[in-house]
Coordinates of C-alpha atoms in Angstrom, one line a residue:
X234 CA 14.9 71.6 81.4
X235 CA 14.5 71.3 77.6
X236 CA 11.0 73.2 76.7
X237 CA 9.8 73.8 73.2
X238 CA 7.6 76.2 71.9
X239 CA 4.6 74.4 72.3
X240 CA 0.7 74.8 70.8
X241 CA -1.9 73.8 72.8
X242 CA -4.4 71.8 70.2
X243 CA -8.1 70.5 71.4
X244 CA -8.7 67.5 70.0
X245 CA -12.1 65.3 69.1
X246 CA -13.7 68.8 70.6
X247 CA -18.0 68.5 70.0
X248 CA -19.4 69.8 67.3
X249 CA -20.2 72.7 69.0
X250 CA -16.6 73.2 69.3
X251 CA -17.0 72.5 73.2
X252 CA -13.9 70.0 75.5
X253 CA -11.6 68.2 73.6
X254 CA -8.7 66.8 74.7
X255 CA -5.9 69.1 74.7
X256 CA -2.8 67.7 73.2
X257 CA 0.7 69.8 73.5
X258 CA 2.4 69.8 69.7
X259 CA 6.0 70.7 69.1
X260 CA 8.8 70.7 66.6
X261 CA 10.7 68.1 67.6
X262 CA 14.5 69.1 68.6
X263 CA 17.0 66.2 67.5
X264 CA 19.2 67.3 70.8
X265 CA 16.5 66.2 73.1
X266 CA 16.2 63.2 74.9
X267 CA 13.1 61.4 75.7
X268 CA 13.4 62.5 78.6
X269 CA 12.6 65.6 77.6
X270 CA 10.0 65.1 75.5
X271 CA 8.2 63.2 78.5
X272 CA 8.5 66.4 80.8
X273 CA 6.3 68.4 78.0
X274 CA 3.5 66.9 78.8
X275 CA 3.9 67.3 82.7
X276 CA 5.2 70.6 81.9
X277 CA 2.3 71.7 80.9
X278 CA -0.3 69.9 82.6
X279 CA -2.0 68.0 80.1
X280 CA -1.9 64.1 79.2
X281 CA -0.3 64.0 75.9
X282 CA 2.4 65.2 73.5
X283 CA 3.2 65.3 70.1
X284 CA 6.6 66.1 68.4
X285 CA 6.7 66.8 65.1
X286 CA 10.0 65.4 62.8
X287 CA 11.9 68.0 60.7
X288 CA 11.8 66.2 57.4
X289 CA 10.0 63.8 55.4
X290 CA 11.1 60.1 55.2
X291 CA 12.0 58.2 52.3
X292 CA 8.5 56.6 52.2
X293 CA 6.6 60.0 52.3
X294 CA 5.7 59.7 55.7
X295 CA 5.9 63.2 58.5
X296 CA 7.5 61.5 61.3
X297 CA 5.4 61.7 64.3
X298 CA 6.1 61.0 67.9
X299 CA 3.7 61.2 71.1
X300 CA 5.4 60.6 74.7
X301 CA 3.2 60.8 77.9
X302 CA 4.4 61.7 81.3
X303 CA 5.5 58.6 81.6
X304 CA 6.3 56.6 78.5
X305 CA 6.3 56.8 74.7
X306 CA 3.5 55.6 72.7
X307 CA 3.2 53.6 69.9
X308 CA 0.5 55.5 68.1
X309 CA -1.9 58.2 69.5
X310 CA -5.3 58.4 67.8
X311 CA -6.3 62.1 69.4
X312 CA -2.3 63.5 69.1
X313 CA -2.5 62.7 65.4
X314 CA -5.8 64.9 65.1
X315 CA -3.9 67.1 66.9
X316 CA -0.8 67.1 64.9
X317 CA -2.2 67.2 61.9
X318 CA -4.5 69.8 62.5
X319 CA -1.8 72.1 63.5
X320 CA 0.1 70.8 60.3
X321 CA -2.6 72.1 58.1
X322 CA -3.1 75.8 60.0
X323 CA 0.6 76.6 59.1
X324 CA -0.2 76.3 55.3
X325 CA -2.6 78.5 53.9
X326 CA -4.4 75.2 52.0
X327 CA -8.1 74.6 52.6
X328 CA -7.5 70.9 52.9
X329 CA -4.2 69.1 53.3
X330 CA -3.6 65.1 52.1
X331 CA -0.5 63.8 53.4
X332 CA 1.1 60.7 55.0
X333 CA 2.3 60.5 58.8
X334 CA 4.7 58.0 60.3
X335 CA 4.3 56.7 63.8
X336 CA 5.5 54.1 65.8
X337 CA 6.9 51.9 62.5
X338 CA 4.0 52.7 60.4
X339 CA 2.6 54.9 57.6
X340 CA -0.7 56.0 56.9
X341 CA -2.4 58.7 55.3
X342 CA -4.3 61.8 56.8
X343 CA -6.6 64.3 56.0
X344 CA -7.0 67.5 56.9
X345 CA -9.6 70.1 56.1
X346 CA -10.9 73.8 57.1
X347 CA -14.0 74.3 58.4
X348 CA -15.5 77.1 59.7
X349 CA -14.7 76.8 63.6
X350 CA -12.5 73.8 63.4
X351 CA -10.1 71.8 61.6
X352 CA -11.4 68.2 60.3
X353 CA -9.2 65.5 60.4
X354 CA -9.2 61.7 59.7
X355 CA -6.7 59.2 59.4
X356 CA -6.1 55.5 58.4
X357 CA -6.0 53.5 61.4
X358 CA -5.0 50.3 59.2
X359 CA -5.6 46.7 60.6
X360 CA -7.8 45.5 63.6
X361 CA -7.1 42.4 64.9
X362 CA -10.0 40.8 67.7
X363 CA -10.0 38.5 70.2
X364 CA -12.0 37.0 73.0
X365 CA -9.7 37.7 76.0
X366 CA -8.9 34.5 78.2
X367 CA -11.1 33.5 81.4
X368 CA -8.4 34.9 83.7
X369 CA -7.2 38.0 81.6
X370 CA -11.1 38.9 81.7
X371 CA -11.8 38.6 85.2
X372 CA -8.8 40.4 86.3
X373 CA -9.7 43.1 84.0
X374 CA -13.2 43.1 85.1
X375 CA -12.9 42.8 89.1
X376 CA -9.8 46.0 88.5
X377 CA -12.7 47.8 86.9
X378 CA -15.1 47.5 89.9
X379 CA -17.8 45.3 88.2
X380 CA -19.2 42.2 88.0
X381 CA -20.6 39.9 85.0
X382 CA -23.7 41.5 85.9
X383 CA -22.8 44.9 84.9
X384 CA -22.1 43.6 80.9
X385 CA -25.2 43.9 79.2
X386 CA -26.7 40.7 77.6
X387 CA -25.3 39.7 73.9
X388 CA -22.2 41.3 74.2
X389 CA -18.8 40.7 75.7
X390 CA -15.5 42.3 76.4
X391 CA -13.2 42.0 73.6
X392 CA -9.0 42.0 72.9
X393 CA -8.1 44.5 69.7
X394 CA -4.7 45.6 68.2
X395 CA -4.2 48.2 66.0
X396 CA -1.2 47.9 67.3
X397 CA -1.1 48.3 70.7
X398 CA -3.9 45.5 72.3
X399 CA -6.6 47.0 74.5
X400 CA -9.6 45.3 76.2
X401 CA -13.2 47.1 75.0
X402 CA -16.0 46.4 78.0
X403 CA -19.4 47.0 77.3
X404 CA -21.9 47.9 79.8
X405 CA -25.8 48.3 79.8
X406 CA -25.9 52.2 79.5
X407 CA -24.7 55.7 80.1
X408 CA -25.5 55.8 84.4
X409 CA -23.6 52.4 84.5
X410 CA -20.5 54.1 82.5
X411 CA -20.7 57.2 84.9
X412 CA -20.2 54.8 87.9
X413 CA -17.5 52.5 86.4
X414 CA -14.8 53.9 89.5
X415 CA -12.0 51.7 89.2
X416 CA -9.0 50.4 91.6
X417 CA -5.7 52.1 89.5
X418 CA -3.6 50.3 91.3
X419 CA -5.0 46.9 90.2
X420 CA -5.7 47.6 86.6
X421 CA -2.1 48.8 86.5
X422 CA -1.1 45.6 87.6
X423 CA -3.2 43.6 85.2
X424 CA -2.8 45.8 82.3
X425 CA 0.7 45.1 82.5
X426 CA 0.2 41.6 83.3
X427 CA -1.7 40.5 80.1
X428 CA 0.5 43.5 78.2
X429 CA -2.5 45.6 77.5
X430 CA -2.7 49.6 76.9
X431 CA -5.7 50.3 78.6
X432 CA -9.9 49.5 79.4
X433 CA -12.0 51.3 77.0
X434 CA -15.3 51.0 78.8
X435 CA -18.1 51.6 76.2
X436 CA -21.8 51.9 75.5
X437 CA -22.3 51.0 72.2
X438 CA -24.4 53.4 69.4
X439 CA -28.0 53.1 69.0
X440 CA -29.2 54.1 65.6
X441 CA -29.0 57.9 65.4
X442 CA -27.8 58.4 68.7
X443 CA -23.8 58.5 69.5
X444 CA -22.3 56.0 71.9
X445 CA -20.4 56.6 74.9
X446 CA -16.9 55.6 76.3
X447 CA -14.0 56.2 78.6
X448 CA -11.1 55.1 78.3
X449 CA -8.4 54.1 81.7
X450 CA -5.1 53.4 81.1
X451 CA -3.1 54.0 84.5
X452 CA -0.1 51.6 83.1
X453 CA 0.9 54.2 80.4
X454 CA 0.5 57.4 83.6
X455 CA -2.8 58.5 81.8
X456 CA -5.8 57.2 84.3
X457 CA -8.3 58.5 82.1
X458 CA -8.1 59.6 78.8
X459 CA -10.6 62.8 77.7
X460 CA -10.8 61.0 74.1
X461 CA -9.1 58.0 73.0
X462 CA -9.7 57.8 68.9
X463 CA -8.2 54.7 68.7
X464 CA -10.2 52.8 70.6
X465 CA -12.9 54.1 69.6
X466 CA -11.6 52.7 65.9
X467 CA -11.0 49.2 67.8
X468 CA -15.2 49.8 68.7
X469 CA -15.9 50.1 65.2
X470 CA -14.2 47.2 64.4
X471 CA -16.0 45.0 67.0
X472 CA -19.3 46.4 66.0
X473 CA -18.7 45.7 62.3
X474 CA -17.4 42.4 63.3
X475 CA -20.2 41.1 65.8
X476 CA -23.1 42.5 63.5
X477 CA -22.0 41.2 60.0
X478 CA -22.1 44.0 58.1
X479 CA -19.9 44.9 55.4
X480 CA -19.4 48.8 56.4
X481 CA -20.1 50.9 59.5
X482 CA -20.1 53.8 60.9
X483 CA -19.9 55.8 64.2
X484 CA -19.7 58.4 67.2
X485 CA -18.7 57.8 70.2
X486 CA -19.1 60.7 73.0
X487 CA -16.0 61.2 75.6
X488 CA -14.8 63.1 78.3
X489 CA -17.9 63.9 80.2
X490 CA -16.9 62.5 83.4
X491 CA -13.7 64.8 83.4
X492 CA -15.4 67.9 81.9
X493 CA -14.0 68.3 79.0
X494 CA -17.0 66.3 76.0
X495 CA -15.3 65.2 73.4
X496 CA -16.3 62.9 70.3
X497 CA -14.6 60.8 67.8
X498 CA -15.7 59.7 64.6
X499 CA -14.8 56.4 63.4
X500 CA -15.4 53.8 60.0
X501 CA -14.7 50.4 59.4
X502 CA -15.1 48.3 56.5
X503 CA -13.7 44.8 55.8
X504 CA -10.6 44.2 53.5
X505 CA -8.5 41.2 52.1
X506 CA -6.9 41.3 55.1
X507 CA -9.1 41.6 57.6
X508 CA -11.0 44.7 59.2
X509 CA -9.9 48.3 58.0
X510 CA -10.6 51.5 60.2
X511 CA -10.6 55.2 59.3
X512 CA -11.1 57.8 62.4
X513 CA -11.9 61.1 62.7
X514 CA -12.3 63.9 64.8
X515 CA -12.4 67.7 65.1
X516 CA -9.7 70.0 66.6
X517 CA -9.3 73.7 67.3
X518 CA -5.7 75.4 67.5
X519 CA -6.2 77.1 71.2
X520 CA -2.9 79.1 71.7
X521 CA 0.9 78.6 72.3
X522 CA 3.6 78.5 75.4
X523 CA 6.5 79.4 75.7
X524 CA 9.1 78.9 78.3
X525 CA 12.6 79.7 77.9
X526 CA 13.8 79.2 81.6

């Protein structure tokens, strides 16, 4: 079985340096299949994988690819904290500027020292909304185990694309997220059916004080993510969007449920072309495996 030499990189930890979501980064090796690259993850018993390219493309861009158990995927919002984080500890820079390419797109990223982590943000680019239709919301919702009750008053689930769509359901507050136990085998089904990545279940920011989120998304093998900075990106988006401001900003708490906190940071600002967003999160370089069997 192919089997790189593989970091193990904790991604979106808290401040504190606490959880994260560990994320396996590797060279990538041009005589492996994808095969291959899907079996580092399960290899090594964590979610997510990141494969690094061995050259720079003609438009500046690091080539960038992140493969689950199961499938590959078109961006990775935590995978590119984690890759880029690693990307910076192998220099001996303080702060490293550069562009990444993923899934047909380039974008730029930052990276930056800091005492007990590595810093790292990244353009997320375009964030298109929608209101999801009658039957696409119930399906979602009944999959989910709620009910209309359970979404607080004056807000409402909502479609965004990065990229990849996902559906972002709100409910009333943190016990109500901690008791979201949902039927896999349905929200499979209806992720697929409506061609959806996952459910980012969310309790919005108040003020000072962070939101709260987890992420499901059985249809790509991951049933719950630890930290998913993309949606929480899509969140900022909707927020900026439903609120009318011009810029916003914010943190969104992760991973509780499995043991493992995490944050993500997360801008978004509107543009000529709609709304912008710029994530964040922190990462620490844990250690490396190596298997040669």
């Amino acid at each position: 079985m192919f089997w790189p030499d593989v970091t193990v990189v904790d991604a979106c930890v808290r401040r504190d340096g606490r959880g994260g979501s560990p994320t396996a980064v590797t060279d990538d090796d041009p005589a492996a299949t994808d095969a291959d690259r899907r079996a580092v993850a399960a290899a090594a018993g964590i979610s997510h994988a990141a494969f690094l390219g061995p050259r720079r493309r003609p438009d500046g861009g690091w080539p960038v690819r992140f493969f689950t158990a199961t499938a590959e995927l078109s961006g990775c919002g935590h995978g590119t904290v984690a890759a880029q984080a690693l990307r910076l500890t192998r220099t001996a820079l303080g702060e490293l500027n550069d562009r990444q390419h993923t899934g047909g797109r380039t974008f730029d990223t930052a990276a930056i020292r800091r005492p007990a982590a590595v810093e790292v943000w990244f353009d997320q680019g375009l964030v298109a909304l929608r209101r999801p239709a009658p039957d696409e919301r119930a399906a979602i919702i009944a999959a989910l185990g709620l009910t209309a009750d359970d979404l607080p008053p004056g807000d409402a689930p909502r479609i965004a694309a990065p990229g990849a769509p996902r559906i972002l359901v709100p409910v009333g507050d943190r016990s109500a997220l901690r008791r979201v136990r949902p039927h896999l085998g349905r929200l499979t089904a209806a992720c697929r059916r409506y061609g959806l990545l996952g459910c980012f279940v969310y309790v919005a920011p108040v003020g000072e004080r962070p939101g709260a989120a987890r992420m499901f998304a059985p249809a790509i093998g991951v049933d719950e993510d630890v930290a998913n900075a993309n949606s929480t990106g899509c969140l900022a988006a909707h927020l900026l969007d439903t609120t009318g401001a011009q810029t916003i900003a914010i943190e969104v708490e992760q991973g509780d449920t499995l043991n493992r906190p995490a944050s993500v940071l997360a801008s978004a600002r509107h543009g000529p072309a709609g709304i912008t967003t710029r994530v964040g999160g922190l990462a620490v370089v844990r250690h490396r495996h190596r298997d040669d069997n």
